[in-house]
Each structure stands twice: as structure tokens, then as C-alpha cells.
Amino acid sequence: DAGITQSPRHKVTETGTPVTLRCHQTENHRYMYWYRQDPGHGLRLIHYSYGVKDTDKGEVSDGYSVSRSKTEDFLLTLESATSSQTSVYFCAISHGDIYTEAFFGQGTRLTVV
Amino acid sequence: GNSVTQMEGPVTLSEEAFLTINCTYTATGYPSLFWYVQYPGEGLQLLLKATKADDKGSNKGFEATYRKETTSFHLEKGSVQVSDSAVYFCALHPGGAQKLVFGQGTRLTINP
């Protein structure tokens, strides 16, 4: 299995509070991604990173920010959580080239009440 | 732009039935194509891939052939098992510095 760890695995938080999810890799892959998975929507890309301090927005980035200060860590922050951000969040890593696949973490189930 | 369209689920089959999950794509250039599988409570994992036209990817009895002329990458298995129950995602990598593009996923349930 690819060395990719998400923390926490489960979290319940209140509306309006900040939340940070962490993705840690031991594979030295250049690309890291944050997705959310919701029924009926499949996987939607929130943000991704193509190197330390290099990040870009995905298709559903509103309300989320990210940071990557080290190759191995990619943080996703919900500045002020809302109920619409209740979801399962997946981190993924890849070399980024066309021939190799992405590897996914186990997911974080976030509930905003 | 780049996009992936999968057959809508859910799909329910009996054990030992033949499985096809359709996947078609739109891409500029020559993408690589992937099938991922997600078992309950887990993240996605690669099932198989094909990186050029006419390539066949295969794994665990599943197969898919990269058909450039029909822009398709249909997933097939000759005899499904209860343990194949999962959500299946078709995806493409367009190349260059672009990102993976996923289909919506197809939930498959196999009944004994």
C-alpha cells in the first residue's frame, strides 16, 4: 500500500468552527489532491498541489483553503465549517505523469452539526 | 475539455453473472485510462489501467480495452462474485500537467 495517511479519520464539529484535515505521505510524490465525495456527485476536486507552496483550486474550492509547506504534508482547512461541508474527504497522491495512477488515503468522514 | 461519462447505477446482479460497466470519455490528445474500485468504508484503489489505444488492462478477472475509435473503456468481468460489490470509477489522465478526471462512479451490488 502507498504510504498515505489521513487524520483524523472521523470528526464531528459545529457550524462556524475552523477545521483542519491532514494528509501525510511517505512516497515523495510531487502531486497531492483533496477530493470530497458525496452521494450523487462522485468525486469532486477541492484543491491540489504540484509542489511545496504550489497549490491551485479545483472545481469546488469555495470555503476551503490548503497549505503545503513540506513535500509530505498537505493540509485542508475549512475556515468556518458549514453543514454543506459535511462529506467524506479523500486525499490522493501521484507522480503527476500520464502513465501512473493516483493513490488514495482511507478518507476522513466530517460531520458539521 | 476532458470528461468521463459512466453508466448510471446502481447495478444489481446475481453471482456468476456477466458484468459490463460502460465508460466513455472526451479528451484532447491521447489520455491514459483507469478503473478504480472503492470497497465500503475505504478509499479508491486502482483496479486496472491502459495507457495507449488498443491496450487491454486486466486484474482480478476484470478487463477493459482502450478503444480510441469509440472513445470507450468499458469494464467487463465474466463471472462476478459477492466480493465484487463496490463502487467503480472510470478516470482519465489527459497528460501534461493536467489532473485526473473521474466519472461519477457506478455502485455495483452482487447478490448470492
mmCIF file of N, CA and C in Angstrom, chain B residues 61-108:
data_model
loop_
_atom_site.group_PDB
_atom_site.id
_atom_site.type_symbol
_atom_site.label_atom_id
_atom_site.label_comp_id
_atom_site.label_asym_id
_atom_site.label_seq_id
_atom_site.Cartn_x
_atom_site.Cartn_y
_atom_site.Cartn_z
ATOM 1 N N GLY B 61 -9.684 -10.687 -12.705
ATOM 2 C CA GLY B 61 -10.745 -11.160 -13.579
ATOM 3 C C GLY B 61 -11.467 -10.057 -14.331
ATOM 4 N N PHE B 62 -11.171 -8.806 -14.009
ATOM 5 C CA PHE B 62 -11.738 -7.659 -14.714
ATOM 6 C C PHE B 62 -10.859 -7.310 -15.909
ATOM 7 N N GLU B 63 -11.501 -6.827 -16.965
ATOM 8 C CA GLU B 63 -10.773 -6.384 -18.148
ATOM 9 C C GLU B 63 -11.405 -5.114 -18.699
ATOM 10 N N ALA B 64 -10.582 -4.309 -19.379
ATOM 11 C CA ALA B 64 -11.094 -3.151 -20.106
ATOM 12 C C ALA B 64 -10.124 -2.861 -21.235
ATOM 13 N N THR B 65 -10.653 -2.545 -22.411
ATOM 14 C CA THR B 65 -9.824 -2.275 -23.583
ATOM 15 C C THR B 65 -9.990 -0.828 -23.997
ATOM 16 N N TYR B 66 -8.868 -0.176 -24.227
ATOM 17 C CA TYR B 66 -8.822 1.226 -24.636
ATOM 18 C C TYR B 66 -9.203 1.298 -26.108
ATOM 19 N N ARG B 67 -10.400 1.819 -26.389
ATOM 20 C CA ARG B 67 -10.896 1.913 -27.758
ATOM 21 C C ARG B 67 -10.921 3.369 -28.184
ATOM 22 N N LYS B 68 -9.931 3.745 -28.977
ATOM 23 C CA LYS B 68 -9.826 5.146 -29.388
ATOM 24 C C LYS B 68 -10.932 5.498 -30.378
ATOM 25 N N GLU B 69 -11.298 4.545 -31.236
ATOM 26 C CA GLU B 69 -12.282 4.853 -32.276
ATOM 27 C C GLU B 69 -13.664 5.121 -31.706
ATOM 28 N N THR B 70 -13.971 4.505 -30.548
ATOM 29 C CA THR B 70 -15.275 4.735 -29.918
ATOM 30 C C THR B 70 -15.132 5.525 -28.624
ATOM 31 N N THR B 71 -13.942 5.986 -28.342
ATOM 32 C CA THR B 71 -13.613 6.706 -27.080
ATOM 33 C C THR B 71 -14.263 6.031 -25.886
ATOM 34 N N SER B 72 -13.961 4.745 -25.742
ATOM 35 C CA SER B 72 -14.577 3.971 -24.667
ATOM 36 C C SER B 72 -13.545 3.150 -23.916
ATOM 37 N N PHE B 73 -13.923 2.778 -22.697
ATOM 38 C CA PHE B 73 -13.060 1.942 -21.836
ATOM 39 C C PHE B 73 -13.996 1.160 -20.914
ATOM 40 N N HIS B 74 -14.785 0.289 -21.481
ATOM 41 C CA HIS B 74 -15.812 -0.450 -20.742
ATOM 42 C C HIS B 74 -15.189 -1.519 -19.854
ATOM 43 N N LEU B 75 -15.700 -1.632 -18.640
ATOM 44 C CA LEU B 75 -15.203 -2.626 -17.691
ATOM 45 C C LEU B 75 -16.044 -3.891 -17.801
ATOM 46 N N GLU B 76 -15.373 -5.054 -17.868
ATOM 47 C CA GLU B 76 -16.087 -6.325 -18.002
ATOM 48 C C GLU B 76 -15.508 -7.357 -17.055
ATOM 49 N N LYS B 77 -16.399 -8.262 -16.627
ATOM 50 C CA LYS B 77 -15.965 -9.437 -15.886
ATOM 51 C C LYS B 77 -16.910 -10.571 -16.214
ATOM 52 N N GLY B 78 -16.346 -11.741 -16.448
ATOM 53 C CA GLY B 78 -17.144 -12.855 -16.934
ATOM 54 C C GLY B 78 -18.055 -13.479 -15.899
ATOM 55 N N SER B 79 -17.658 -13.443 -14.643
ATOM 56 C CA SER B 79 -18.436 -14.115 -13.605
ATOM 57 C C SER B 79 -18.191 -13.381 -12.292
ATOM 58 N N VAL B 80 -19.165 -12.573 -11.902
ATOM 59 C CA VAL B 80 -18.956 -11.734 -10.718
ATOM 60 C C VAL B 80 -19.217 -12.515 -9.433
ATOM 61 N N GLN B 81 -18.598 -12.028 -8.372
ATOM 62 C CA GLN B 81 -18.752 -12.620 -7.046
ATOM 63 C C GLN B 81 -19.317 -11.576 -6.091
ATOM 64 N N VAL B 82 -19.857 -12.058 -4.991
ATOM 65 C CA VAL B 82 -20.398 -11.144 -3.981
ATOM 66 C C VAL B 82 -19.332 -10.140 -3.543
ATOM 67 N N SER B 83 -18.091 -10.592 -3.473
ATOM 68 C CA SER B 83 -16.990 -9.731 -3.031
ATOM 69 C C SER B 83 -16.661 -8.613 -4.029
ATOM 70 N N ASP B 84 -17.254 -8.643 -5.206
ATOM 71 C CA ASP B 84 -17.047 -7.571 -6.189
ATOM 72 C C ASP B 84 -17.971 -6.384 -5.937
ATOM 73 N N SER B 85 -18.851 -6.508 -4.986
ATOM 74 C CA SER B 85 -19.751 -5.400 -4.646
ATOM 75 C C SER B 85 -18.926 -4.208 -4.185
ATOM 76 N N ALA B 86 -19.096 -3.091 -4.866
ATOM 77 C CA ALA B 86 -18.261 -1.915 -4.616
ATOM 78 C C ALA B 86 -18.755 -0.793 -5.530
ATOM 79 N N VAL B 87 -18.073 0.352 -5.427
ATOM 80 C CA VAL B 87 -18.312 1.442 -6.372
ATOM 81 C C VAL B 87 -17.123 1.498 -7.324
ATOM 82 N N TYR B 88 -17.402 1.603 -8.609
ATOM 83 C CA TYR B 88 -16.364 1.584 -9.634
ATOM 84 C C TYR B 88 -16.320 2.947 -10.335
ATOM 85 N N PHE B 89 -15.096 3.471 -10.439
ATOM 86 C CA PHE B 89 -14.877 4.779 -11.059
ATOM 87 C C PHE B 89 -13.990 4.627 -12.284
ATOM 88 N N CYS B 90 -14.435 5.192 -13.377
ATOM 89 C CA CYS B 90 -13.608 5.318 -14.570
ATOM 90 C C CYS B 90 -12.917 6.679 -14.520
ATOM 91 N N ALA B 91 -11.671 6.745 -14.975
ATOM 92 C CA ALA B 91 -10.927 8.002 -14.904
ATOM 93 C C ALA B 91 -9.971 8.107 -16.080
ATOM 94 N N LEU B 92 -9.610 9.336 -16.402
ATOM 95 C CA LEU B 92 -8.587 9.548 -17.425
ATOM 96 C C LEU B 92 -7.568 10.561 -16.946
ATOM 97 N N HIS B 93 -6.345 10.403 -17.442
ATOM 98 C CA HIS B 93 -5.306 11.405 -17.243
ATOM 99 C C HIS B 93 -4.988 11.973 -18.608
ATOM 100 N N PRO B 94 -5.237 13.272 -18.785
ATOM 101 C CA PRO B 94 -5.072 13.859 -20.124
ATOM 102 C C PRO B 94 -3.626 14.015 -20.561
ATOM 103 N N GLY B 95 -2.708 13.987 -19.612
ATOM 104 C CA GLY B 95 -1.312 14.215 -19.936
ATOM 105 C C GLY B 95 -0.890 15.616 -19.579
ATOM 106 N N GLY B 96 0.391 15.867 -19.730
ATOM 107 C CA GLY B 96 0.930 17.164 -19.368
ATOM 108 C C GLY B 96 0.792 17.395 -17.884
ATOM 109 N N ALA B 97 0.517 18.610 -17.514
ATOM 110 C CA ALA B 97 0.390 18.962 -16.099
ATOM 111 C C ALA B 97 -1.065 18.930 -15.644
ATOM 112 N N GLN B 98 -1.902 18.266 -16.407
ATOM 113 C CA GLN B 98 -3.314 18.249 -16.060
ATOM 114 C C GLN B 98 -3.623 17.184 -15.018
ATOM 115 N N LYS B 99 -4.860 17.208 -14.519
ATOM 116 C CA LYS B 99 -5.230 16.359 -13.404
ATOM 117 C C LYS B 99 -6.077 15.188 -13.872
ATOM 118 N N LEU B 100 -6.145 14.174 -13.025
ATOM 119 C CA LEU B 100 -7.069 13.076 -13.267
ATOM 120 C C LEU B 100 -8.495 13.602 -13.340
ATOM 121 N N VAL B 101 -9.263 13.031 -14.247
ATOM 122 C CA VAL B 101 -10.687 13.361 -14.373
ATOM 123 C C VAL B 101 -11.471 12.085 -14.101
ATOM 124 N N PHE B 102 -12.411 12.147 -13.161
ATOM 125 C CA PHE B 102 -13.177 10.970 -12.755
ATOM 126 C C PHE B 102 -14.597 11.008 -13.297
ATOM 127 N N GLY B 103 -15.126 9.823 -13.561
ATOM 128 C CA GLY B 103 -16.549 9.678 -13.797
ATOM 129 C C GLY B 103 -17.298 9.730 -12.475
ATOM 130 N N GLN B 104 -18.614 9.616 -12.549
ATOM 131 C CA GLN B 104 -19.440 9.768 -11.353
ATOM 132 C C GLN B 104 -19.443 8.535 -10.454
ATOM 133 N N GLY B 105 -18.949 7.442 -10.957
ATOM 134 C CA GLY B 105 -18.965 6.220 -10.155
ATOM 135 C C GLY B 105 -20.228 5.404 -10.416
ATOM 136 N N THR B 106 -20.078 4.094 -10.361
ATOM 137 C CA THR B 106 -21.192 3.164 -10.536
ATOM 138 C C THR B 106 -21.191 2.182 -9.373
ATOM 139 N N ARG B 107 -22.285 2.181 -8.635
ATOM 140 C CA ARG B 107 -22.373 1.264 -7.498
ATOM 141 C C ARG B 107 -22.849 -0.093 -7.995
ATOM 142 N N LEU B 108 -22.088 -1.116 -7.669
ATOM 143 C CA LEU B 108 -22.392 -2.489 -8.083
ATOM 144 C C LEU B 108 -22.704 -3.325 -6.855
#
